[in-house]
Coordinates of C-alpha atoms and ligand atoms in Angstrom, one line a residue:
M11 CA -14.3 -11.5 -4.9
I12 CA -15.5 -8.1 -3.7
F13 CA -15.8 -7.1 -0.1
V14 CA -18.2 -4.3 0.2
N15 CA -17.5 -2.3 3.4
F16 CA -20.7 -0.6 4.5
K17 CA -18.8 1.5 7.1
T18 CA -21.2 3.7 9.0
Y19 CA -22.5 5.4 5.9
Q20 CA -26.2 6.3 6.1
Q21 CA -26.9 4.3 3.0
G22 CA -25.2 1.3 4.7
T23 CA -27.1 1.4 7.9
G24 CA -30.2 -0.4 9.1
G25 CA -33.0 -0.7 6.4
D26 CA -30.8 0.9 3.8
A27 CA -28.1 -1.7 4.4
I28 CA -30.6 -4.5 3.8
S29 CA -31.8 -3.0 0.5
L30 CA -28.2 -2.7 -0.6
I31 CA -27.5 -6.3 0.4
K32 CA -30.5 -7.5 -1.8
L33 CA -29.0 -5.6 -4.7
L34 CA -25.5 -7.2 -4.1
E35 CA -27.1 -10.6 -3.9
E36 CA -28.9 -10.2 -7.2
I37 CA -25.7 -9.1 -9.0
S38 CA -23.5 -11.7 -7.3
H39 CA -26.0 -14.3 -8.5
E40 CA -26.2 -13.0 -12.0
S41 CA -22.4 -12.5 -12.4
Q42 CA -21.2 -15.4 -10.3
V43 CA -18.7 -13.0 -8.7
K44 CA -18.5 -13.6 -4.9
I45 CA -19.6 -10.4 -3.1
I46 CA -19.3 -10.2 0.7
P47 CA -21.2 -7.4 2.5
V48 CA -19.3 -6.2 5.6
V49 CA -21.8 -4.6 7.8
Q50 CA -22.0 -3.0 11.3
A51 CA -22.4 -5.4 14.1
A52 CA -26.0 -4.1 14.7
D53 CA -27.0 -5.1 11.2
V54 CA -25.4 -8.6 11.0
K55 CA -28.5 -10.5 12.2
E56 CA -31.0 -8.9 9.8
A57 CA -28.4 -9.1 6.9
V58 CA -28.0 -12.8 7.5
M59 CA -31.8 -13.4 7.8
T60 CA -32.6 -11.6 4.5
S61 CA -29.8 -12.8 2.2
K62 CA -27.9 -15.9 1.1
L63 CA -24.7 -14.0 0.8
E64 CA -21.9 -14.6 3.3
V65 CA -22.1 -11.7 5.7
W66 CA -19.1 -10.3 7.6
A67 CA -18.8 -7.9 10.5
Q68 CA -16.6 -4.8 10.4
H69 CA -14.9 -5.3 13.7
I70 CA -14.7 -7.3 16.9
D71 CA -12.9 -6.5 20.1
P72 CA -10.3 -8.6 22.0
V73 CA -12.8 -9.4 24.8
E74 CA -14.5 -12.4 26.3
F75 CA -17.9 -12.7 28.1
G76 CA -17.8 -10.3 31.0
A77 CA -17.8 -6.6 31.9
H78 CA -16.8 -4.8 28.7
T79 CA -19.5 -2.2 28.1
G80 CA -19.9 -1.1 24.5
Y81 CA -17.4 -3.6 23.0
V82 CA -18.2 -6.0 20.2
L83 CA -18.1 -9.5 21.6
P84 CA -16.9 -12.1 19.0
E85 CA -19.5 -14.7 20.2
A86 CA -22.3 -12.1 19.6
V87 CA -21.5 -11.6 15.9
V88 CA -21.2 -15.4 15.4
E89 CA -24.5 -15.9 17.1
D90 CA -26.0 -13.4 14.7
G91 CA -24.6 -15.4 11.8
A92 CA -21.5 -13.5 10.7
M93 CA -19.0 -15.8 8.8
G94 CA -16.0 -13.5 9.0
V95 CA -14.6 -10.2 10.4
F96 CA -12.4 -7.3 9.3
L97 CA -9.6 -6.5 11.7
N98 CA -7.3 -3.5 11.9
H99 CA -9.0 -1.3 9.3
S100 CA -7.3 2.1 9.1
E101 CA -10.5 3.6 10.5
H102 CA -10.6 1.2 13.5
K103 CA -7.1 0.2 14.4
F104 CA -6.1 -1.6 17.5
E105 CA -4.0 0.2 20.0
S106 CA -1.2 -2.4 19.9
F107 CA -0.2 -5.4 17.9
D108 CA -0.9 -7.5 21.0
D109 CA -4.6 -6.3 20.9
L110 CA -4.8 -7.2 17.2
K111 CA -3.2 -10.6 18.0
K112 CA -5.8 -11.2 20.8
A113 CA -8.7 -10.1 18.7
H114 CA -7.5 -12.4 15.9
S115 CA -7.1 -15.3 18.1
R116 CA -10.6 -14.7 19.6
A117 CA -12.0 -14.6 16.0
K118 CA -10.4 -18.0 15.3
E119 CA -11.6 -19.4 18.6
V120 CA -15.2 -18.6 17.7
G121 CA -14.9 -19.8 14.1
L122 CA -14.8 -16.5 12.2
K123 CA -12.8 -16.1 9.0
T124 CA -10.5 -13.0 9.2
L125 CA -9.2 -10.3 7.0
I126 CA -6.5 -8.1 8.5
F127 CA -5.7 -4.7 6.9
A128 CA -2.2 -3.4 6.4
A129 CA -1.5 0.2 5.7
D130 CA 2.0 -0.5 4.3
L131 CA 4.4 -3.3 3.5
N132 CA 6.0 -3.3 7.0
E133 CA 2.7 -3.8 8.6
L134 CA 1.8 -6.4 6.0
E135 CA 5.0 -8.4 6.9
N136 CA 4.1 -8.2 10.5
I137 CA 0.6 -9.4 10.0
M138 CA 1.8 -12.6 8.2
K139 CA 2.7 -13.9 11.6
L140 CA -1.0 -14.2 12.5
N141 CA -1.9 -16.3 9.4
P142 CA -5.4 -14.7 8.8
S143 CA -7.8 -16.0 6.1
Y144 CA -7.1 -12.9 4.0
V145 CA -4.8 -9.9 4.2
S146 CA -5.6 -6.5 2.6
Y147 CA -3.2 -3.7 1.5
E148 CA -5.1 -0.5 1.9
P149 CA -3.1 2.8 2.0
P150 CA -5.1 5.1 4.3
E151 CA -4.4 8.2 2.3
L152 CA -6.3 6.8 -0.7
V153 CA -9.3 5.5 1.2
G154 CA -12.4 7.3 -0.1
S155 CA -10.4 9.0 -2.9
K156 CA -12.6 10.4 -5.6
I157 CA -9.6 11.1 -7.9
T158 CA -7.5 8.0 -7.9
S159 CA -7.2 4.4 -6.5
V160 CA -4.6 2.1 -5.0
A161 CA -4.5 0.3 -8.4
R162 CA -3.7 3.4 -10.3
A163 CA -1.5 5.2 -7.7
K164 CA 0.4 2.2 -6.2
P165 CA 0.7 -0.7 -8.6
E166 CA 4.3 -1.3 -7.7
I167 CA 3.4 -1.6 -4.0
I168 CA 0.6 -4.0 -4.8
A169 CA 3.1 -6.1 -6.8
K170 CA 5.5 -6.1 -3.7
A171 CA 2.5 -7.0 -1.4
V172 CA 1.7 -10.0 -3.7
E173 CA 5.3 -11.2 -3.4
I174 CA 5.0 -11.1 0.4
T175 CA 1.6 -12.8 0.6
R176 CA 2.5 -15.5 -1.9
K177 CA 5.5 -16.5 0.2
H178 CA 3.0 -17.2 3.0
E179 CA 0.3 -18.6 0.6
L180 CA -2.2 -16.0 1.8
P181 CA -4.7 -14.3 -0.5
L182 CA -4.3 -10.6 -1.0
I183 CA -7.2 -8.1 -1.2
V184 CA -6.6 -4.6 -2.2
G185 CA -8.6 -1.5 -1.4
A186 CA -8.7 2.3 -1.4
G187 CA -10.4 4.3 -4.0
I188 CA -11.4 1.3 -6.2
K189 CA -14.1 2.7 -8.5
S190 CA -13.9 1.0 -11.9
Y191 CA -13.6 -2.3 -13.7
E192 CA -10.1 -1.1 -14.8
D193 CA -9.1 -0.8 -11.1
V194 CA -10.4 -4.3 -10.4
R195 CA -8.7 -5.8 -13.5
K196 CA -5.4 -4.1 -12.7
S197 CA -5.5 -5.4 -9.1
L198 CA -6.1 -9.0 -10.3
E199 CA -3.4 -8.7 -13.0
L200 CA -1.0 -7.7 -10.3
G201 CA -1.9 -10.9 -8.3
A202 CA -4.6 -9.8 -5.9
V203 CA -7.6 -12.2 -5.5
G204 CA -10.1 -9.4 -4.9
V205 CA -10.9 -5.9 -3.9
A206 CA -12.4 -4.1 -0.9
V207 CA -14.7 -1.2 -1.9
A208 CA -16.9 1.2 0.1
S209 CA -17.7 4.7 -1.1
D210 CA -18.0 3.9 -4.9
I211 CA -20.8 1.5 -4.1
V212 CA -22.3 2.5 -0.8
T213 CA -22.6 6.3 -1.4
A214 CA -23.3 6.0 -5.1
K215 CA -26.4 7.7 -6.7
D216 CA -26.9 4.5 -8.6
P217 CA -25.2 1.6 -6.7
K218 CA -26.4 -1.0 -9.2
K219 CA -24.5 0.8 -12.1
E220 CA -21.3 0.9 -10.0
I221 CA -21.5 -2.8 -8.9
L222 CA -22.2 -3.9 -12.5
D223 CA -19.2 -2.0 -13.6
L224 CA -16.9 -3.5 -10.9
V225 CA -17.9 -7.1 -11.6
Q226 CA -16.8 -6.5 -15.3
G227 CA -13.3 -6.5 -13.9
F228 CA -13.6 -10.2 -13.1
I229 CA -15.1 -11.3 -16.4
Ligands
LIG315 O1 -12.4 -1.4 3.4 C1 -12.5 -0.8 2.1 C2 -12.6 0.7 2.3 O2 -11.8 1.2 3.3 C3 -12.2 1.3 1.0 O3 -12.9 2.5 1.0 O4 -14.2 4.3 0.0 O5 -11.9 3.9 -0.7 O6 -13.6 2.3 -1.4 P1 -13.2 3.3 -0.4

């Protein structure tokens, strides 16, 4: 499976996000590789209305109905049709583990699947306590890398992450700099079940070419 994180890239926002989702849907259908677009909260509703893909939101906050100006309410993304949510991405971390725990339990309360990011093995061990749907190992220093990828630069850490997640029977996703079918294949060989990708697809001159290349890693 491939999680495509649209972040707040221009090409991943509003109308452009919808065009990209249509492309992802076409390639997911042809290749039979599960692709999950992970969009901004503001784009969830339209993404769900225009595609059959499972759509996820990039973040929710640990809040309930009430006076929380500007926060992302879990119930709101569910009402818009999101099936899951990213939590604790290195670009949007919670201030404390307690906040992450509360956001995660709110996600479960409203019926969202969850993927929690870990920047290193210590954080990964800690996250196991929350029993999310997926965990992701994503070293922040390699996120957006044009030169290398987590699969090339940190294969031994991926292998250790797999040992940890297997003990808890949780599926591991890896991300950061993933940009080729070799990166995908290596990640799967090491025991990950999928990858999280952003810049290689969302900011590509030819996103179709990049996605077609990545899906080859699963075939
Ligand atoms: O969530 C995945 C993302 O952070 C990876 O970004 O640009 O390194 O593929 P990128």
